[in-house]
PDB file of C-alpha atoms in Angstrom:
ATOM      1  CA  UNK Y   1    -165.272 -40.919 187.071  1.00 51.00           C
ATOM      2  CA  UNK Y   2    -167.469 -39.978 184.168  1.00 54.00           C
ATOM      3  CA  UNK Y   3    -164.450 -38.675 182.193  1.00 53.00           C
ATOM      4  CA  UNK Y   4    -162.319 -41.706 182.989  1.00 52.00           C
ATOM      5  CA  UNK Y   5    -164.811 -43.969 181.233  1.00 56.00           C
ATOM      6  CA  UNK Y   6    -164.699 -41.849 178.071  1.00 55.00           C
ATOM      7  CA  UNK Y   7    -160.879 -41.680 177.998  1.00 59.00           C
ATOM      8  CA  UNK Y   8    -160.305 -45.420 178.511  1.00 54.00           C
ATOM      9  CA  UNK Y   9    -161.448 -46.482 174.986  1.00 53.00           C
ATOM     10  CA  UNK Y  10    -159.343 -43.713 173.428  1.00 48.00           C
ATOM     11  CA  UNK Y  11    -156.256 -44.786 175.380  1.00 51.00           C
ATOM     12  CA  UNK Y  12    -156.823 -48.414 174.383  1.00 47.00           C
ATOM     13  CA  UNK Y  13    -157.189 -47.457 170.706  1.00 51.00           C
ATOM     14  CA  UNK Y  14    -153.963 -45.437 170.802  1.00 45.00           C
ATOM     15  CA  UNK Y  15    -152.128 -48.283 172.518  1.00 47.00           C
ATOM     16  CA  UNK Y  16    -153.290 -50.805 169.918  1.00 49.00           C
ATOM     17  CA  UNK Y  17    -152.437 -48.453 167.038  1.00 50.00           C
ATOM     18  CA  UNK Y  18    -148.905 -48.084 168.393  1.00 50.00           C
ATOM     19  CA  UNK Y  19    -148.496 -51.854 168.617  1.00 52.00           C
ATOM     20  CA  UNK Y  20    -149.716 -52.479 165.087  1.00 50.00           C
ATOM     21  CA  UNK Y  21    -147.036 -50.331 163.416  1.00 47.00           C
ATOM     22  CA  UNK Y  22    -144.732 -52.374 161.186  1.00 49.00           C
ATOM     23  CA  UNK Y  23    -141.215 -52.633 162.564  1.00 52.00           C
ATOM     24  CA  UNK Y  24    -138.782 -50.097 161.146  1.00 55.00           C
ATOM     25  CA  UNK Y  25    -136.532 -51.606 158.490  1.00 69.00           C
ATOM     26  CA  UNK Y  26    -132.873 -51.963 159.378  1.00 85.00           C
ATOM     27  CA  UNK Y  27    -129.877 -52.439 157.157  1.00 89.00           C
ATOM     28  CA  UNK Y  28    -127.668 -55.450 157.632  1.00 91.00           C
ATOM     29  CA  UNK Y  29    -125.070 -53.914 155.290  1.00 93.00           C
ATOM     30  CA  UNK Y  30    -122.620 -51.118 155.949  1.00 93.00           C
ATOM     31  CA  UNK Y  31    -122.869 -48.077 153.657  1.00 94.00           C
ATOM     32  CA  UNK Y  32    -119.506 -47.944 151.821  1.00 93.00           C
ATOM     33  CA  UNK Y  33    -117.145 -44.974 151.540  1.00 94.00           C
ATOM     34  CA  UNK Y  34    -115.905 -46.008 148.088  1.00 92.00           C
ATOM     35  CA  UNK Y  35    -118.010 -47.013 145.088  1.00 90.00           C
ATOM     36  CA  UNK Y  36    -116.289 -48.507 142.062  1.00 89.00           C
ATOM     37  CA  UNK Y  37    -113.000 -46.829 142.941  1.00 87.00           C
ATOM     38  CA  UNK Y  38    -114.355 -43.343 143.717  1.00 89.00           C
ATOM     39  CA  UNK Y  39    -114.721 -42.006 147.267  1.00 92.00           C
ATOM     40  CA  UNK Y  40    -118.233 -41.158 148.398  1.00 93.00           C
ATOM     41  CA  UNK Y  41    -119.446 -40.025 151.778  1.00 95.00           C
ATOM     42  CA  UNK Y  42    -121.544 -42.735 153.453  1.00 96.00           C
ATOM     43  CA  UNK Y  43    -123.572 -39.929 155.065  1.00 96.00           C
ATOM     44  CA  UNK Y  44    -124.442 -38.540 151.605  1.00 96.00           C
ATOM     45  CA  UNK Y  45    -125.102 -41.957 150.030  1.00 96.00           C
ATOM     46  CA  UNK Y  46    -127.215 -43.404 152.849  1.00 95.00           C
ATOM     47  CA  UNK Y  47    -130.387 -41.270 152.380  1.00 96.00           C
ATOM     48  CA  UNK Y  48    -130.777 -42.543 148.799  1.00 96.00           C
ATOM     49  CA  UNK Y  49    -130.407 -46.246 149.608  1.00 96.00           C
ATOM     50  CA  UNK Y  50    -133.320 -48.449 150.701  1.00 95.00           C
ATOM     51  CA  UNK Y  51    -134.077 -48.246 154.432  1.00 92.00           C
ATOM     52  CA  UNK Y  52    -133.447 -51.977 154.861  1.00 93.00           C
ATOM     53  CA  UNK Y  53    -131.654 -54.818 153.214  1.00 95.00           C
ATOM     54  CA  UNK Y  54    -129.143 -57.581 153.754  1.00 96.00           C
ATOM     55  CA  UNK Y  55    -126.441 -57.041 151.142  1.00 96.00           C
ATOM     56  CA  UNK Y  56    -125.097 -54.117 149.126  1.00 96.00           C
ATOM     57  CA  UNK Y  57    -123.044 -54.693 145.982  1.00 96.00           C
ATOM     58  CA  UNK Y  58    -121.468 -52.160 143.628  1.00 95.00           C
ATOM     59  CA  UNK Y  59    -120.397 -53.136 140.133  1.00 94.00           C
ATOM     60  CA  UNK Y  60    -118.554 -50.910 137.684  1.00 91.00           C
ATOM     61  CA  UNK Y  61    -119.405 -51.197 134.020  1.00 85.00           C
ATOM     62  CA  UNK Y  62    -116.699 -51.245 131.407  1.00 77.00           C
ATOM     63  CA  UNK Y  63    -116.493 -47.790 129.825  1.00 72.00           C
ATOM     64  CA  UNK Y  64    -118.943 -47.706 126.928  1.00 72.00           C
ATOM     65  CA  UNK Y  65    -117.156 -46.449 123.836  1.00 67.00           C
ATOM     66  CA  UNK Y  66    -114.670 -44.775 126.154  1.00 60.00           C
ATOM     67  CA  UNK Y  67    -117.305 -42.161 126.893  1.00 74.00           C
ATOM     68  CA  UNK Y  68    -119.455 -43.439 129.751  1.00 83.00           C
ATOM     69  CA  UNK Y  69    -119.032 -45.447 132.955  1.00 87.00           C
ATOM     70  CA  UNK Y  70    -121.640 -46.430 135.511  1.00 91.00           C
ATOM     71  CA  UNK Y  71    -121.391 -47.872 138.979  1.00 93.00           C
ATOM     72  CA  UNK Y  72    -124.556 -49.858 139.667  1.00 95.00           C
ATOM     73  CA  UNK Y  73    -125.380 -50.101 143.372  1.00 96.00           C
ATOM     74  CA  UNK Y  74    -127.678 -53.021 144.204  1.00 96.00           C
ATOM     75  CA  UNK Y  75    -129.301 -53.914 147.507  1.00 96.00           C
ATOM     76  CA  UNK Y  76    -130.375 -57.541 147.783  1.00 96.00           C
ATOM     77  CA  UNK Y  77    -129.913 -57.970 144.032  1.00 95.00           C
ATOM     78  CA  UNK Y  78    -132.090 -55.002 142.974  1.00 95.00           C
ATOM     79  CA  UNK Y  79    -130.455 -51.901 141.497  1.00 95.00           C
ATOM     80  CA  UNK Y  80    -131.055 -49.065 143.954  1.00 95.00           C
ATOM     81  CA  UNK Y  81    -129.084 -46.371 142.145  1.00 94.00           C
ATOM     82  CA  UNK Y  82    -126.235 -45.712 139.766  1.00 93.00           C
ATOM     83  CA  UNK Y  83    -123.462 -43.166 139.856  1.00 93.00           C
ATOM     84  CA  UNK Y  84    -121.228 -42.547 136.908  1.00 90.00           C
ATOM     85  CA  UNK Y  85    -119.579 -40.251 134.468  1.00 89.00           C
ATOM     86  CA  UNK Y  86    -120.300 -39.447 130.870  1.00 88.00           C
ATOM     87  CA  UNK Y  87    -118.418 -37.500 128.192  1.00 87.00           C
ATOM     88  CA  UNK Y  88    -120.799 -35.280 126.194  1.00 88.00           C
ATOM     89  CA  UNK Y  89    -120.286 -32.724 123.457  1.00 87.00           C
ATOM     90  CA  UNK Y  90    -119.109 -29.363 124.797  1.00 85.00           C
ATOM     91  CA  UNK Y  91    -122.080 -27.115 125.418  1.00 88.00           C
ATOM     92  CA  UNK Y  92    -124.446 -29.944 126.408  1.00 90.00           C
ATOM     93  CA  UNK Y  93    -126.585 -28.802 129.316  1.00 89.00           C
ATOM     94  CA  UNK Y  94    -126.527 -30.719 132.594  1.00 90.00           C
ATOM     95  CA  UNK Y  95    -130.338 -30.909 132.285  1.00 87.00           C
ATOM     96  CA  UNK Y  96    -130.098 -32.878 129.056  1.00 88.00           C
ATOM     97  CA  UNK Y  97    -127.656 -35.323 130.667  1.00 87.00           C
ATOM     98  CA  UNK Y  98    -129.778 -35.659 133.849  1.00 84.00           C
ATOM     99  CA  UNK Y  99    -133.008 -36.317 131.974  1.00 84.00           C
ATOM    100  CA  UNK Y 100    -131.835 -38.933 129.486  1.00 81.00           C
ATOM    101  CA  UNK Y 101    -133.851 -41.704 131.181  1.00 74.00           C
ATOM    102  CA  UNK Y 102    -137.563 -41.370 130.375  1.00 72.00           C
ATOM    103  CA  UNK Y 103    -138.525 -43.697 133.245  1.00 67.00           C
ATOM    104  CA  UNK Y 104    -137.306 -41.349 135.975  1.00 72.00           C
ATOM    105  CA  UNK Y 105    -138.929 -38.156 137.240  1.00 79.00           C
ATOM    106  CA  UNK Y 106    -137.427 -35.131 135.528  1.00 79.00           C
ATOM    107  CA  UNK Y 107    -134.598 -33.264 137.182  1.00 77.00           C
ATOM    108  CA  UNK Y 108    -135.971 -29.737 137.197  1.00 85.00           C
ATOM    109  CA  UNK Y 109    -134.020 -27.979 139.941  1.00 90.00           C
ATOM    110  CA  UNK Y 110    -130.595 -26.453 139.435  1.00 90.00           C
ATOM    111  CA  UNK Y 111    -127.892 -24.799 141.442  1.00 92.00           C
ATOM    112  CA  UNK Y 112    -127.514 -21.023 141.041  1.00 93.00           C
ATOM    113  CA  UNK Y 113    -124.434 -21.455 138.818  1.00 91.00           C
ATOM    114  CA  UNK Y 114    -126.300 -23.939 136.566  1.00 89.00           C
ATOM    115  CA  UNK Y 115    -123.545 -26.575 136.831  1.00 91.00           C
ATOM    116  CA  UNK Y 116    -125.822 -29.073 138.621  1.00 93.00           C
ATOM    117  CA  UNK Y 117    -129.357 -30.091 137.618  1.00 92.00           C
ATOM    118  CA  UNK Y 118    -131.210 -32.464 139.939  1.00 91.00           C
ATOM    119  CA  UNK Y 119    -134.547 -33.893 140.986  1.00 91.00           C
ATOM    120  CA  UNK Y 120    -135.884 -36.685 143.186  1.00 91.00           C
ATOM    121  CA  UNK Y 121    -134.535 -39.469 140.970  1.00 91.00           C
ATOM    122  CA  UNK Y 122    -131.775 -38.097 138.768  1.00 90.00           C
ATOM    123  CA  UNK Y 123    -129.161 -35.451 138.370  1.00 91.00           C
ATOM    124  CA  UNK Y 124    -126.065 -34.419 136.461  1.00 92.00           C
ATOM    125  CA  UNK Y 125    -123.162 -32.113 137.255  1.00 93.00           C
ATOM    126  CA  UNK Y 126    -120.561 -30.643 134.924  1.00 92.00           C
ATOM    127  CA  UNK Y 127    -117.116 -31.795 136.115  1.00 91.00           C
ATOM    128  CA  UNK Y 128    -114.257 -29.323 135.794  1.00 85.00           C
ATOM    129  CA  UNK Y 129    -111.153 -31.055 134.466  1.00 80.00           C
ATOM    130  CA  UNK Y 130    -108.042 -28.858 134.590  1.00 73.00           C
ATOM    131  CA  UNK Y 131    -106.328 -28.094 132.405  1.00 64.00           C
ATOM    132  CA  UNK Y 132    -109.372 -28.511 130.200  1.00 60.00           C
ATOM    133  CA  UNK Y 133    -107.432 -28.764 126.925  1.00 56.00           C
ATOM    134  CA  UNK Y 134    -105.401 -31.724 128.216  1.00 58.00           C
ATOM    135  CA  UNK Y 135    -108.410 -33.687 129.441  1.00 57.00           C
ATOM    136  CA  UNK Y 136    -111.263 -33.046 127.060  1.00 56.00           C
ATOM    137  CA  UNK Y 137    -111.735 -35.644 124.414  1.00 60.00           C
ATOM    138  CA  UNK Y 138    -111.884 -33.320 121.471  1.00 65.00           C
ATOM    139  CA  UNK Y 139    -114.827 -31.014 122.006  1.00 77.00           C
ATOM    140  CA  UNK Y 140    -116.319 -32.985 124.917  1.00 83.00           C
ATOM    141  CA  UNK Y 141    -116.964 -32.271 128.590  1.00 87.00           C
ATOM    142  CA  UNK Y 142    -117.186 -34.644 131.539  1.00 88.00           C
ATOM    143  CA  UNK Y 143    -120.422 -34.954 133.550  1.00 91.00           C
ATOM    144  CA  UNK Y 144    -121.108 -36.807 136.798  1.00 92.00           C
ATOM    145  CA  UNK Y 145    -124.460 -38.596 136.760  1.00 92.00           C
ATOM    146  CA  UNK Y 146    -126.772 -40.046 139.388  1.00 93.00           C
ATOM    147  CA  UNK Y 147    -129.955 -42.058 138.918  1.00 92.00           C
ATOM    148  CA  UNK Y 148    -132.138 -43.432 141.726  1.00 93.00           C
ATOM    149  CA  UNK Y 149    -134.142 -46.524 140.751  1.00 93.00           C
ATOM    150  CA  UNK Y 150    -135.266 -48.580 143.765  1.00 92.00           C
ATOM    151  CA  UNK Y 151    -133.639 -46.391 146.380  1.00 88.00           C
ATOM    152  CA  UNK Y 152    -135.371 -43.542 148.178  1.00 91.00           C
ATOM    153  CA  UNK Y 153    -136.072 -40.499 145.974  1.00 91.00           C
ATOM    154  CA  UNK Y 154    -134.936 -37.229 147.576  1.00 94.00           C
ATOM    155  CA  UNK Y 155    -133.983 -34.141 145.550  1.00 93.00           C
ATOM    156  CA  UNK Y 156    -131.740 -32.591 148.220  1.00 95.00           C
ATOM    157  CA  UNK Y 157    -129.926 -35.886 148.798  1.00 96.00           C
ATOM    158  CA  UNK Y 158    -129.422 -36.292 145.017  1.00 94.00           C
ATOM    159  CA  UNK Y 159    -127.926 -32.792 144.817  1.00 95.00           C
ATOM    160  CA  UNK Y 160    -125.653 -33.268 147.847  1.00 96.00           C
ATOM    161  CA  UNK Y 161    -124.261 -36.627 146.705  1.00 96.00           C
ATOM    162  CA  UNK Y 162    -123.881 -35.473 143.118  1.00 93.00           C
ATOM    163  CA  UNK Y 163    -121.958 -32.296 144.032  1.00 94.00           C
ATOM    164  CA  UNK Y 164    -119.566 -34.284 146.262  1.00 95.00           C
ATOM    165  CA  UNK Y 165    -119.142 -37.027 143.638  1.00 94.00           C
ATOM    166  CA  UNK Y 166    -118.351 -34.474 140.907  1.00 93.00           C
ATOM    167  CA  UNK Y 167    -115.736 -32.819 143.132  1.00 92.00           C
ATOM    168  CA  UNK Y 168    -114.149 -36.208 143.810  1.00 92.00           C
ATOM    169  CA  UNK Y 169    -114.014 -36.950 140.066  1.00 89.00           C
ATOM    170  CA  UNK Y 170    -112.245 -33.616 139.537  1.00 88.00           C
ATOM    171  CA  UNK Y 171    -109.380 -34.596 141.834  1.00 86.00           C
ATOM    172  CA  UNK Y 172    -109.140 -38.358 141.572  1.00 79.00           C
ATOM    173  CA  UNK Y 173    -110.699 -39.687 138.390  1.00 69.00           C
ATOM    174  CA  UNK Y 174    -108.457 -41.161 135.730  1.00 73.00           C
ATOM    175  CA  UNK Y 175    -110.824 -39.490 133.302  1.00 74.00           C
ATOM    176  CA  UNK Y 176    -110.098 -36.051 134.695  1.00 74.00           C
ATOM    177  CA  UNK Y 177    -106.642 -36.251 136.297  1.00 66.00           C
ATOM    178  CA  UNK Y 178    -103.640 -37.489 134.391  1.00 57.00           C
ATOM    179  CA  UNK Y 179    -101.630 -39.949 136.432  1.00 49.00           C
ATOM    180  CA  UNK Y 180     -97.878 -39.372 136.316  1.00 44.00           C
TER     181      UNK Y 180
END
């Protein structure tokens, strides 16, 4: 009986702590499989989006100077992340492309082959356009880019989505594949 009296307050405290947890956020929107005309895996995109929200919108920018395009992904009117592509001078490192926004944490990790540089909030991957001579704009190379603004930072999720997005650009992008 003596032990029961000492356990009762602990049990009550644990019960109350469990009840005071905020409810887990839920999304009212469906995670899309296509963003601005390019296929993306909802399973790879989902970890970078906010945990909750009512509405997801994706808007493609007009290519800037023919050399850059972004797809801004907003949840409830706030930009969560952007995916895109960017033509850069041949020889530009993916790290330079990934870290061009001073307001995001630096992308300091890279894949063993050095083609992808990524961090919690940004990343860039060199896109292989074949045949290279037919698709490069002069002495330029195509890069896939990803920036996480109000989404959920996660270095592994950035890498996974970026690698898949770059592969999709290689086979489907008008920038990389000439339509016949």
